[in-house]
Coordinates of C-alpha atoms in Angstrom, one line a residue:
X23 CA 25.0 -11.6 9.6
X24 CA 23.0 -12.5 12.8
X25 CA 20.6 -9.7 14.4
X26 CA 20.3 -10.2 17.9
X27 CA 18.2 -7.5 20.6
X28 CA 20.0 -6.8 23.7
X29 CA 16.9 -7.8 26.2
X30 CA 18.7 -6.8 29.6
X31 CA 22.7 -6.5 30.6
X32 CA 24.0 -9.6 29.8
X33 CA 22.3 -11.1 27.1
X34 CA 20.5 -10.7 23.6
X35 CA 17.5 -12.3 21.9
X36 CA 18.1 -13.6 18.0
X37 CA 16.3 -11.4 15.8
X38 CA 16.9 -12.6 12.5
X39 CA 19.7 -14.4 9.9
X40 CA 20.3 -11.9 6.7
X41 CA 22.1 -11.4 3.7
X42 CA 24.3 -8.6 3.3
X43 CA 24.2 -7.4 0.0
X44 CA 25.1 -4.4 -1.8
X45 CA 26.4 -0.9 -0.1
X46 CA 26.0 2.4 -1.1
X47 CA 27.8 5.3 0.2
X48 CA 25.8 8.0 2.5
X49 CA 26.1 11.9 2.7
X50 CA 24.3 13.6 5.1
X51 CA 21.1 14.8 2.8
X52 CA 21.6 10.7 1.8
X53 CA 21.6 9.5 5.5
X54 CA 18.9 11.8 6.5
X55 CA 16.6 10.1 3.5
X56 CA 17.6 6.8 4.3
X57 CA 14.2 4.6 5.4
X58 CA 14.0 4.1 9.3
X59 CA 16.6 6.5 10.0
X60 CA 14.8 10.1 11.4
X61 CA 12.2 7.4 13.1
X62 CA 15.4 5.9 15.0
X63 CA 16.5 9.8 15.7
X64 CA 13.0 10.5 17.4
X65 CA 13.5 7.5 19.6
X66 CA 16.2 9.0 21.0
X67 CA 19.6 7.7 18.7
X68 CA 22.3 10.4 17.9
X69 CA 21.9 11.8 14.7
X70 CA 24.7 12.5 11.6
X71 CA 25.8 16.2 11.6
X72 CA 26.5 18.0 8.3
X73 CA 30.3 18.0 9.2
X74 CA 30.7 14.3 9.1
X75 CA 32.0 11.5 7.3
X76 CA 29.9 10.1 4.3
X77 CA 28.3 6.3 6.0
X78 CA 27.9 2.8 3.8
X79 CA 24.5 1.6 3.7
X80 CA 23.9 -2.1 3.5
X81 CA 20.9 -3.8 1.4
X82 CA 20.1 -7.0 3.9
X83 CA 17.8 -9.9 2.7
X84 CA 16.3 -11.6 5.8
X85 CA 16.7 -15.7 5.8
X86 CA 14.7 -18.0 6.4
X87 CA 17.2 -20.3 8.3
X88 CA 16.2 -21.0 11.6
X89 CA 13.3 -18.6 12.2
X90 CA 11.7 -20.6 14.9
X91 CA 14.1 -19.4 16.9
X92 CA 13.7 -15.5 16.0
X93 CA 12.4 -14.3 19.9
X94 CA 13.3 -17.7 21.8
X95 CA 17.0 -18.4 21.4
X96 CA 18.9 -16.1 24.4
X97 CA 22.4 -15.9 24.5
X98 CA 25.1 -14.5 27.0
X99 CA 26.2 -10.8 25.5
X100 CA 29.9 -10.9 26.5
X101 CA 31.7 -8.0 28.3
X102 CA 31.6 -5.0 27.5
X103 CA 27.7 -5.0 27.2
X104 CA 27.2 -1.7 25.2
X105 CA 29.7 -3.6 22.4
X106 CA 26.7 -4.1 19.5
X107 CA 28.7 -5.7 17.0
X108 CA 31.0 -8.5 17.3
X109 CA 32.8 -11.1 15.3
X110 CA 31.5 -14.6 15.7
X111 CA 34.9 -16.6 15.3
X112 CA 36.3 -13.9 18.0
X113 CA 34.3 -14.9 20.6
X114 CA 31.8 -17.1 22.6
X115 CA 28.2 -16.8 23.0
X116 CA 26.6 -19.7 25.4
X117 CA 23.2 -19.9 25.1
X118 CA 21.2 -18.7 28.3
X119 CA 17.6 -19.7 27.4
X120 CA 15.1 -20.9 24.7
X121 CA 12.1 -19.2 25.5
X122 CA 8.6 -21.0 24.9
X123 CA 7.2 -18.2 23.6
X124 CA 9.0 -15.2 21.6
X125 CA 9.9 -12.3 23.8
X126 CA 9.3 -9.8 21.3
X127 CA 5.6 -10.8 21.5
X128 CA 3.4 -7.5 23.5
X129 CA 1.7 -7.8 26.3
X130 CA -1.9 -8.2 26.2
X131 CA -4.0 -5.3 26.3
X132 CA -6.8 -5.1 29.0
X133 CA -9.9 -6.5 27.9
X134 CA -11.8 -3.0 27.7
X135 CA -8.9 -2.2 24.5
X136 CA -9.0 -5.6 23.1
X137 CA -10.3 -5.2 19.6
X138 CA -9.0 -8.1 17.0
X139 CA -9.9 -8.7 13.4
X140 CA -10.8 -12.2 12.5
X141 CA -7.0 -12.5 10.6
X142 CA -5.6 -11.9 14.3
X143 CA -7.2 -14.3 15.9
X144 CA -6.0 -17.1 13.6
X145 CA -2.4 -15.9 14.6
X146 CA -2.4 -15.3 18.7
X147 CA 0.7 -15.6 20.7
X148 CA 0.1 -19.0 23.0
X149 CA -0.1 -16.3 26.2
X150 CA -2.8 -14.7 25.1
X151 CA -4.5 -18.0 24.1
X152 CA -4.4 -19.0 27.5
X153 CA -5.4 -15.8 29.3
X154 CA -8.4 -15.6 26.7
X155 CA -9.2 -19.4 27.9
X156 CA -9.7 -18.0 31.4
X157 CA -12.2 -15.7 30.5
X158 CA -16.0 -15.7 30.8
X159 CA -17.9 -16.4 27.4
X160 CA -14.2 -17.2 25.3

């Protein structure tokens, strides 16, 4: 399976290659208990009700095939936008940009709330590299 994040109408940022492994069948207590799932509700996705259907759950193993491009690669998101799944073979999926930098990386934080361990610094996205570069005494 291929993960992309829609990023604005129109298109959708690669966010990983996985494995889809075994399933196992949801109830509502099940669902509710499920890792990630209330923390999805509380940012605002419709929840399961008592009443409905039991769900599959899916184990996925991320790949390592083509990470470099995990934030970078930009494809078009076909018609109709709000679609989030579709079948690769069924469609087409030009590729609008690859990105120099990913665009899941934050912005920086002013320099008054800039606090970084020695680990971070070792591992800074190239933006904040540069921006750092401009500063007095970096």
């Amino acid at each position: 399976m291929v993960s992309f994040i829609g990023k604005g109408a129109g298109n959708a940022t690669l966010a990983g290659i996985y494995h889809i492994g075994a399933s196992q069948m949801l109830d509502y207590h099940g669902y509710c208990t499920f890792p990630g799932n209330r923390e999805l509700e509380e940012l605002g996705m419709a929840g399961r009700t008592p009443d409905m259907a039991s769900c599959l759950a899916f184990d996925l193993e991320r790949l390592d095939h083509h990470a470099e491009w995990i934030g970078r690669l930009v494809i078009t998101w076909p018609l109709p936008y709000r679609q989030w799944w579709r079948w690769a073979k069924n469609g087409t999926f030009p590729v609008a940009a690859i990105e120099a930098e990913s665009r899941f990386v934050r912005n920086m934080p002013d320099w008054h709330d800039l606090i970084l361990t020695w680990h971070e610094l070792q591992s800074l996205p190239a933006s904040w590299c540069a921006t750092l570069a401009q500063w007095r005494g970096i």
